[in-house]
PDB file of C-alpha atoms in Angstrom:
ATOM      1  CA  LYS A   6      34.406  -6.476  28.786  1.00  0.00           C
ATOM      2  CA  ASN A   7      30.850  -7.570  29.556  1.00  0.00           C
ATOM      3  CA  GLN A   8      30.260 -11.003  28.060  1.00  0.00           C
ATOM      4  CA  VAL A   9      27.920 -13.945  28.430  1.00  0.00           C
ATOM      5  CA  GLU A  10      29.064 -17.382  27.245  1.00  0.00           C
ATOM      6  CA  GLN A  11      26.790 -20.406  27.022  1.00  0.00           C
ATOM      7  CA  SER A  12      27.615 -24.063  26.624  1.00  0.00           C
ATOM      8  CA  PRO A  13      27.084 -26.372  24.985  1.00  0.00           C
ATOM      9  CA  GLN A  14      26.145 -24.695  21.734  1.00  0.00           C
ATOM     10  CA  SER A  15      23.764 -27.547  20.966  1.00  0.00           C
ATOM     11  CA  LEU A  16      22.574 -30.680  22.714  1.00  0.00           C
ATOM     12  CA  ILE A  17      20.525 -33.721  21.747  1.00  0.00           C
ATOM     13  CA  ILE A  18      18.970 -35.883  24.464  1.00  0.00           C
ATOM     14  CA  LEU A  19      16.436 -38.683  24.688  1.00  0.00           C
ATOM     15  CA  GLU A  20      12.966 -37.941  25.979  1.00  0.00           C
ATOM     16  CA  GLY A  21      12.774 -38.474  29.721  1.00  0.00           C
ATOM     17  CA  LYS A  22      16.454 -37.756  30.341  1.00  0.00           C
ATOM     18  CA  ASN A  23      17.844 -34.833  32.328  1.00  0.00           C
ATOM     19  CA  CYS A  24      20.246 -32.208  31.067  1.00  0.00           C
ATOM     20  CA  THR A  25      22.138 -29.160  32.316  1.00  0.00           C
ATOM     21  CA  LEU A  26      22.924 -26.007  30.370  1.00  0.00           C
ATOM     22  CA  GLN A  27      25.694 -23.640  31.427  1.00  0.00           C
ATOM     23  CA  CYS A  28      26.081 -19.862  31.420  1.00  0.00           C
ATOM     24  CA  ASN A  29      29.266 -18.013  32.401  1.00  0.00           C
ATOM     25  CA  TYR A  30      29.378 -14.237  32.521  1.00  0.00           C
ATOM     26  CA  THR A  31      31.733 -11.350  33.159  1.00  0.00           C
ATOM     27  CA  VAL A  32      29.016  -8.676  33.409  1.00  0.00           C
ATOM     28  CA  SER A  33      29.663  -6.212  36.209  1.00  0.00           C
ATOM     29  CA  PRO A  34      28.191  -4.794  38.350  1.00  0.00           C
ATOM     30  CA  PHE A  35      25.754  -7.697  38.331  1.00  0.00           C
ATOM     31  CA  SER A  36      22.033  -7.100  38.793  1.00  0.00           C
ATOM     32  CA  ASN A  37      20.230 -10.280  37.772  1.00  0.00           C
ATOM     33  CA  LEU A  38      20.297 -13.221  35.390  1.00  0.00           C
ATOM     34  CA  ARG A  39      17.382 -14.564  33.414  1.00  0.00           C
ATOM     35  CA  TRP A  40      16.911 -17.713  31.401  1.00  0.00           C
ATOM     36  CA  TYR A  41      14.671 -17.445  28.366  1.00  0.00           C
ATOM     37  CA  LYS A  42      13.214 -20.237  26.221  1.00  0.00           C
ATOM     38  CA  GLN A  43      12.833 -19.576  22.510  1.00  0.00           C
ATOM     39  CA  ASP A  44      10.738 -22.036  20.528  1.00  0.00           C
ATOM     40  CA  THR A  45      11.472 -22.199  16.807  1.00  0.00           C
ATOM     41  CA  GLY A  46       9.894 -19.264  15.011  1.00  0.00           C
ATOM     42  CA  ARG A  47       8.751 -17.602  18.223  1.00  0.00           C
ATOM     43  CA  GLY A  48       9.992 -14.839  20.490  1.00  0.00           C
ATOM     44  CA  PRO A  49      11.870 -15.736  23.695  1.00  0.00           C
ATOM     45  CA  VAL A  50       9.876 -16.217  26.902  1.00  0.00           C
ATOM     46  CA  SER A  51      11.288 -15.761  30.394  1.00  0.00           C
ATOM     47  CA  LEU A  52      11.643 -18.967  32.443  1.00  0.00           C
ATOM     48  CA  THR A  53      13.255 -17.711  35.606  1.00  0.00           C
ATOM     49  CA  ILE A  54      15.178 -14.831  37.155  1.00  0.00           C
ATOM     50  CA  MET A  55      18.104 -15.112  39.553  1.00  0.00           C
ATOM     51  CA  THR A  56      19.204 -12.212  41.723  1.00  0.00           C
ATOM     52  CA  PHE A  57      22.507 -11.872  43.554  1.00  0.00           C
ATOM     53  CA  SER A  58      21.280 -13.461  46.778  1.00  0.00           C
ATOM     54  CA  GLU A  59      19.544 -16.449  45.176  1.00  0.00           C
ATOM     55  CA  ASN A  60      21.328 -19.767  44.671  1.00  0.00           C
ATOM     56  CA  THR A  61      18.540 -21.939  43.324  1.00  0.00           C
ATOM     57  CA  LYS A  62      15.113 -21.366  41.848  1.00  0.00           C
ATOM     58  CA  SER A  63      12.715 -23.844  40.320  1.00  0.00           C
ATOM     59  CA  ASN A  64       9.941 -23.460  37.767  1.00  0.00           C
ATOM     60  CA  GLY A  65       8.329 -26.836  37.260  1.00  0.00           C
ATOM     61  CA  ARG A  66      10.870 -29.153  35.666  1.00  0.00           C
ATOM     62  CA  TYR A  67      13.337 -26.272  35.228  1.00  0.00           C
ATOM     63  CA  THR A  68      15.809 -25.486  38.006  1.00  0.00           C
ATOM     64  CA  ALA A  69      18.244 -22.599  37.733  1.00  0.00           C
ATOM     65  CA  THR A  70      21.296 -22.124  39.918  1.00  0.00           C
ATOM     66  CA  LEU A  71      23.537 -19.129  40.386  1.00  0.00           C
ATOM     67  CA  ASP A  72      27.026 -18.846  41.825  1.00  0.00           C
ATOM     68  CA  ALA A  73      27.683 -15.106  41.960  1.00  0.00           C
ATOM     69  CA  ASP A  74      31.241 -15.663  43.172  1.00  0.00           C
ATOM     70  CA  THR A  75      32.314 -17.686  40.164  1.00  0.00           C
ATOM     71  CA  LYS A  76      29.825 -15.868  37.880  1.00  0.00           C
ATOM     72  CA  GLN A  77      28.231 -19.068  36.681  1.00  0.00           C
ATOM     73  CA  SER A  78      24.639 -20.151  36.240  1.00  0.00           C
ATOM     74  CA  SER A  79      23.100 -23.409  35.143  1.00  0.00           C
ATOM     75  CA  LEU A  80      19.680 -24.463  33.948  1.00  0.00           C
ATOM     76  CA  HIS A  81      18.755 -28.041  34.761  1.00  0.00           C
ATOM     77  CA  ILE A  82      15.870 -29.691  32.942  1.00  0.00           C
ATOM     78  CA  THR A  83      14.407 -32.796  34.568  1.00  0.00           C
ATOM     79  CA  ALA A  84      12.539 -35.568  32.773  1.00  0.00           C
ATOM     80  CA  SER A  85      12.755 -33.845  29.421  1.00  0.00           C
ATOM     81  CA  GLN A  86       9.787 -33.705  27.077  1.00  0.00           C
ATOM     82  CA  LEU A  87       9.615 -33.224  23.321  1.00  0.00           C
ATOM     83  CA  SER A  88       8.223 -29.746  23.945  1.00  0.00           C
ATOM     84  CA  ASP A  89      11.458 -28.772  25.677  1.00  0.00           C
ATOM     85  CA  SER A  90      13.126 -28.671  22.259  1.00  0.00           C
ATOM     86  CA  ALA A  91      14.071 -25.008  21.899  1.00  0.00           C
ATOM     87  CA  SER A  92      16.902 -22.552  22.298  1.00  0.00           C
ATOM     88  CA  TYR A  93      17.689 -21.486  25.853  1.00  0.00           C
ATOM     89  CA  ILE A  94      19.149 -18.018  26.212  1.00  0.00           C
ATOM     90  CA  CYS A  95      20.959 -16.622  29.233  1.00  0.00           C
ATOM     91  CA  VAL A  96      20.585 -12.843  29.725  1.00  0.00           C
ATOM     92  CA  VAL A  97      22.570 -10.973  32.363  1.00  0.00           C
ATOM     93  CA  SER A  98      21.617  -7.496  33.549  1.00  0.00           C
ATOM     94  CA  ARG A  99      24.109  -4.913  34.702  1.00  0.00           C
ATOM     95  CA  GLN A 100      23.182  -2.371  37.356  1.00  0.00           C
ATOM     96  CA  THR A 101      24.328   0.614  35.335  1.00  0.00           C
ATOM     97  CA  GLY A 102      24.213   1.812  31.760  1.00  0.00           C
ATOM     98  CA  ALA A 103      21.496   2.777  29.320  1.00  0.00           C
ATOM     99  CA  ASN A 104      21.240  -0.617  27.677  1.00  0.00           C
ATOM    100  CA  ASN A 105      22.399  -2.981  30.381  1.00  0.00           C
ATOM    101  CA  LEU A 106      21.291  -6.344  29.053  1.00  0.00           C
ATOM    102  CA  PHE A 107      23.846  -8.842  27.792  1.00  0.00           C
ATOM    103  CA  PHE A 108      22.745 -11.899  25.839  1.00  0.00           C
ATOM    104  CA  GLY A 109      24.370 -15.277  25.421  1.00  0.00           C
ATOM    105  CA  THR A 110      24.117 -16.909  22.007  1.00  0.00           C
ATOM    106  CA  GLY A 111      21.962 -19.696  23.399  1.00  0.00           C
ATOM    107  CA  THR A 112      22.000 -23.467  23.645  1.00  0.00           C
ATOM    108  CA  ARG A 113      19.938 -25.319  21.057  1.00  0.00           C
ATOM    109  CA  LEU A 114      18.287 -28.314  22.801  1.00  0.00           C
ATOM    110  CA  THR A 115      16.701 -31.108  20.800  1.00  0.00           C
ATOM    111  CA  VAL A 116      14.727 -33.791  22.628  1.00  0.00           C
ATOM    112  CA  ILE A 117      14.175 -36.947  20.592  1.00  0.00           C
ATOM    113  CA  PRO A 118      11.704 -39.763  21.270  1.00  0.00           C
TER     114      PRO A 118
ATOM    115  CA  GLY B  20      -3.403  -5.961  23.388  1.00  0.00           C
ATOM    116  CA  ALA B  21      -2.215  -8.662  25.719  1.00  0.00           C
ATOM    117  CA  GLY B  22       1.271  -8.992  24.305  1.00  0.00           C
ATOM    118  CA  VAL B  23       3.830  -7.348  22.052  1.00  0.00           C
ATOM    119  CA  SER B  24       2.583  -7.219  18.493  1.00  0.00           C
ATOM    120  CA  GLN B  25       4.833  -6.999  15.451  1.00  0.00           C
ATOM    121  CA  SER B  26       3.986  -6.482  11.801  1.00  0.00           C
ATOM    122  CA  PRO B  27       4.429  -7.658   9.193  1.00  0.00           C
ATOM    123  CA  SER B  28       5.160 -11.188  10.359  1.00  0.00           C
ATOM    124  CA  ASN B  29       6.843 -11.885   7.025  1.00  0.00           C
ATOM    125  CA  LYS B  30       8.279  -9.515   4.464  1.00  0.00           C
ATOM    126  CA  VAL B  31       9.986 -10.387   1.196  1.00  0.00           C
ATOM    127  CA  THR B  32      11.582  -7.485  -0.614  1.00  0.00           C
ATOM    128  CA  GLU B  33      14.010  -6.825  -3.418  1.00  0.00           C
ATOM    129  CA  LYS B  34      17.504  -5.604  -2.791  1.00  0.00           C
ATOM    130  CA  GLY B  35      17.602  -1.806  -2.703  1.00  0.00           C
ATOM    131  CA  LYS B  36      14.039  -1.309  -1.474  1.00  0.00           C
ATOM    132  CA  ASP B  37      13.143   0.320   1.831  1.00  0.00           C
ATOM    133  CA  VAL B  38      11.201  -1.584   4.504  1.00  0.00           C
ATOM    134  CA  GLU B  39       9.379  -0.547   7.646  1.00  0.00           C
ATOM    135  CA  LEU B  40       8.799  -2.893  10.557  1.00  0.00           C
ATOM    136  CA  ARG B  41       6.323  -2.045  13.273  1.00  0.00           C
ATOM    137  CA  CYS B  42       6.173  -2.897  16.958  1.00  0.00           C
ATOM    138  CA  ASP B  43       3.239  -2.357  19.320  1.00  0.00           C
ATOM    139  CA  PRO B  44       4.524  -2.875  22.873  1.00  0.00           C
ATOM    140  CA  ILE B  45       2.490  -3.872  25.894  1.00  0.00           C
ATOM    141  CA  SER B  46       0.504  -0.866  27.099  1.00  0.00           C
ATOM    142  CA  GLY B  47       2.325   1.049  29.830  1.00  0.00           C
ATOM    143  CA  HIS B  48       5.748  -0.425  29.118  1.00  0.00           C
ATOM    144  CA  THR B  49       8.220   2.430  28.957  1.00  0.00           C
ATOM    145  CA  ALA B  50      11.176   0.473  27.617  1.00  0.00           C
ATOM    146  CA  LEU B  51      11.322  -0.921  24.093  1.00  0.00           C
ATOM    147  CA  TYR B  52      14.118  -2.872  22.414  1.00  0.00           C
ATOM    148  CA  TRP B  53      14.853  -4.010  18.871  1.00  0.00           C
ATOM    149  CA  TYR B  54      17.000  -7.062  18.184  1.00  0.00           C
ATOM    150  CA  ARG B  55      18.104  -8.834  15.022  1.00  0.00           C
ATOM    151  CA  GLN B  56      18.428 -12.600  14.842  1.00  0.00           C
ATOM    152  CA  ARG B  57      20.025 -14.205  11.838  1.00  0.00           C
ATOM    153  CA  LEU B  58      19.237 -17.833  11.077  1.00  0.00           C
ATOM    154  CA  GLY B  59      20.642 -20.103  13.764  1.00  0.00           C
ATOM    155  CA  GLN B  60      22.318 -17.207  15.553  1.00  0.00           C
ATOM    156  CA  GLY B  61      21.828 -15.373  18.839  1.00  0.00           C
ATOM    157  CA  LEU B  62      20.044 -12.074  19.381  1.00  0.00           C
ATOM    158  CA  GLU B  63      21.932  -8.973  18.254  1.00  0.00           C
ATOM    159  CA  PHE B  64      21.012  -5.705  20.006  1.00  0.00           C
ATOM    160  CA  LEU B  65      20.003  -2.853  17.705  1.00  0.00           C
ATOM    161  CA  ILE B  66      18.427  -0.032  19.721  1.00  0.00           C
ATOM    162  CA  TYR B  67      16.810   0.713  23.080  1.00  0.00           C
ATOM    163  CA  PHE B  68      14.073   3.259  23.786  1.00  0.00           C
ATOM    164  CA  GLN B  69      13.142   4.637  27.189  1.00  0.00           C
ATOM    165  CA  GLY B  70       9.917   6.488  26.553  1.00  0.00           C
ATOM    166  CA  ASN B  71      10.344   8.289  23.255  1.00  0.00           C
ATOM    167  CA  SER B  72      14.086   8.788  23.523  1.00  0.00           C
ATOM    168  CA  ALA B  73      16.789   6.364  22.459  1.00  0.00           C
ATOM    169  CA  PRO B  74      19.591   6.416  25.037  1.00  0.00           C
ATOM    170  CA  ASP B  75      21.384   3.614  23.239  1.00  0.00           C
ATOM    171  CA  LYS B  76      21.384   3.178  19.488  1.00  0.00           C
ATOM    172  CA  SER B  77      24.862   1.731  19.355  1.00  0.00           C
ATOM    173  CA  GLY B  78      23.695  -1.528  17.833  1.00  0.00           C
ATOM    174  CA  LEU B  79      22.355  -0.083  14.598  1.00  0.00           C
ATOM    175  CA  PRO B  80      24.686  -1.651  12.010  1.00  0.00           C
ATOM    176  CA  SER B  81      24.750   1.236   9.535  1.00  0.00           C
ATOM    177  CA  ASP B  82      23.125   4.539   8.671  1.00  0.00           C
ATOM    178  CA  ARG B  83      20.641   2.579   6.544  1.00  0.00           C
ATOM    179  CA  PHE B  84      18.976   1.560   9.807  1.00  0.00           C
ATOM    180  CA  SER B  85      16.845   3.961  11.834  1.00  0.00           C
ATOM    181  CA  ALA B  86      14.106   3.673  14.415  1.00  0.00           C
ATOM    182  CA  GLU B  87      11.649   5.931  16.092  1.00  0.00           C
ATOM    183  CA  ARG B  88       9.057   5.686  18.803  1.00  0.00           C
ATOM    184  CA  THR B  89       6.086   7.953  19.233  1.00  0.00           C
ATOM    185  CA  GLY B  90       3.707   8.474  22.125  1.00  0.00           C
ATOM    186  CA  GLU B  91       5.642   6.018  24.288  1.00  0.00           C
ATOM    187  CA  SER B  92       3.968   3.262  22.344  1.00  0.00           C
ATOM    188  CA  VAL B  93       4.435   2.223  18.738  1.00  0.00           C
ATOM    189  CA  SER B  94       7.927   1.941  17.310  1.00  0.00           C
ATOM    190  CA  THR B  95       9.022   1.551  13.704  1.00  0.00           C
ATOM    191  CA  LEU B  96      12.337   0.189  12.494  1.00  0.00           C
ATOM    192  CA  THR B  97      13.230   1.384   9.007  1.00  0.00           C
ATOM    193  CA  ILE B  98      15.834  -0.217   6.781  1.00  0.00           C
ATOM    194  CA  GLN B  99      16.718   1.778   3.696  1.00  0.00           C
ATOM    195  CA  ARG B 100      18.233   0.345   0.520  1.00  0.00           C
ATOM    196  CA  THR B 101      18.015  -3.204   1.871  1.00  0.00           C
ATOM    197  CA  GLN B 102      20.868  -5.627   1.269  1.00  0.00           C
ATOM    198  CA  GLN B 103      20.814  -9.418   1.301  1.00  0.00           C
ATOM    199  CA  GLU B 104      22.726  -9.457   4.592  1.00  0.00           C
ATOM    200  CA  ASP B 105      19.765  -7.658   6.183  1.00  0.00           C
ATOM    201  CA  SER B 106      17.759 -10.886   5.895  1.00  0.00           C
ATOM    202  CA  ALA B 107      16.906 -11.934   9.442  1.00  0.00           C
ATOM    203  CA  VAL B 108      14.153 -11.996  12.032  1.00  0.00           C
ATOM    204  CA  TYR B 109      13.711  -8.635  13.727  1.00  0.00           C
ATOM    205  CA  LEU B 110      12.447  -9.035  17.275  1.00  0.00           C
ATOM    206  CA  CYS B 111      10.907  -6.313  19.389  1.00  0.00           C
ATOM    207  CA  ALA B 112      10.622  -6.514  23.176  1.00  0.00           C
ATOM    208  CA  SER B 113       9.107  -4.247  25.780  1.00  0.00           C
ATOM    209  CA  SER B 114       9.654  -3.969  29.506  1.00  0.00           C
ATOM    210  CA  PRO B 115       7.701  -2.178  32.246  1.00  0.00           C
ATOM    211  CA  HIS B 116      10.569  -0.002  33.383  1.00  0.00           C
ATOM    212  CA  GLY B 117      13.592  -0.888  31.331  1.00  0.00           C
ATOM    213  CA  GLY B 118      16.873  -1.465  33.042  1.00  0.00           C
ATOM    214  CA  THR B 119      16.839  -4.878  34.630  1.00  0.00           C
ATOM    215  CA  GLY B 120      13.223  -5.801  34.087  1.00  0.00           C
ATOM    216  CA  GLU B 121      11.821  -8.813  32.292  1.00  0.00           C
ATOM    217  CA  LEU B 122      11.575  -8.520  28.527  1.00  0.00           C
ATOM    218  CA  PHE B 123       8.353  -9.448  26.760  1.00  0.00           C
ATOM    219  CA  PHE B 124       9.057 -10.331  23.160  1.00  0.00           C
ATOM    220  CA  GLY B 125       6.910 -10.189  20.064  1.00  0.00           C
ATOM    221  CA  GLU B 126       6.913 -13.007  17.555  1.00  0.00           C
ATOM    222  CA  GLY B 127       9.232 -11.142  15.237  1.00  0.00           C
ATOM    223  CA  SER B 128       9.191  -9.910  11.663  1.00  0.00           C
ATOM    224  CA  ARG B 129      10.979 -12.205   9.236  1.00  0.00           C
ATOM    225  CA  LEU B 130      12.665 -10.162   6.518  1.00  0.00           C
ATOM    226  CA  THR B 131      13.950 -11.780   3.343  1.00  0.00           C
ATOM    227  CA  VAL B 132      15.870  -9.646   0.892  1.00  0.00           C
ATOM    228  CA  LEU B 133      16.179 -11.201  -2.557  1.00  0.00           C
TER     229      LEU B 133
END
């Protein structure tokens, strides 16, 4: 069964601290993995995409990793800011199928001053 | 327009009424998706369009839900005889080619059924 599991479900950190969000998947055959950021009351926005051959990719203070062997990805946020408070959604694409996108339920991050 | 546009942004309706939600995707995007997001929950897939056809409508929760897309552009999601459990944000996303491409989301239509 194609599934995407994210952890933790929610996280509260102090401004300036780092944090790491996890995404485990069983989607096969794997095509790519994207992390989206969803601010409260807004639609999700893509942060980064990881393909099979990529291990690490950075986008400013966001760094995503992918281990295609263990089917795990992480999103590391460095020097968190209040504006990082949002839900972070992991979406895994499968190579085949009409609708081949599988969503995690997200991690709700709250950054407090 | 520059992004995906959804209307109305907010809709309050009485139980039993029909509602129509509209999505204007980014021009040229062939793939269009509808998702439902209940308060504090993840995104729930409803239907996927490639062009004007819907190869996957498996996520529609009941026959009260239907969607159509015309001219490879605008899509409408219709909910008939609304129930309180239909209250949610309905998000539309478009993608240049569908499949494994990046999704560009609208801001959603918040539906409240009293």
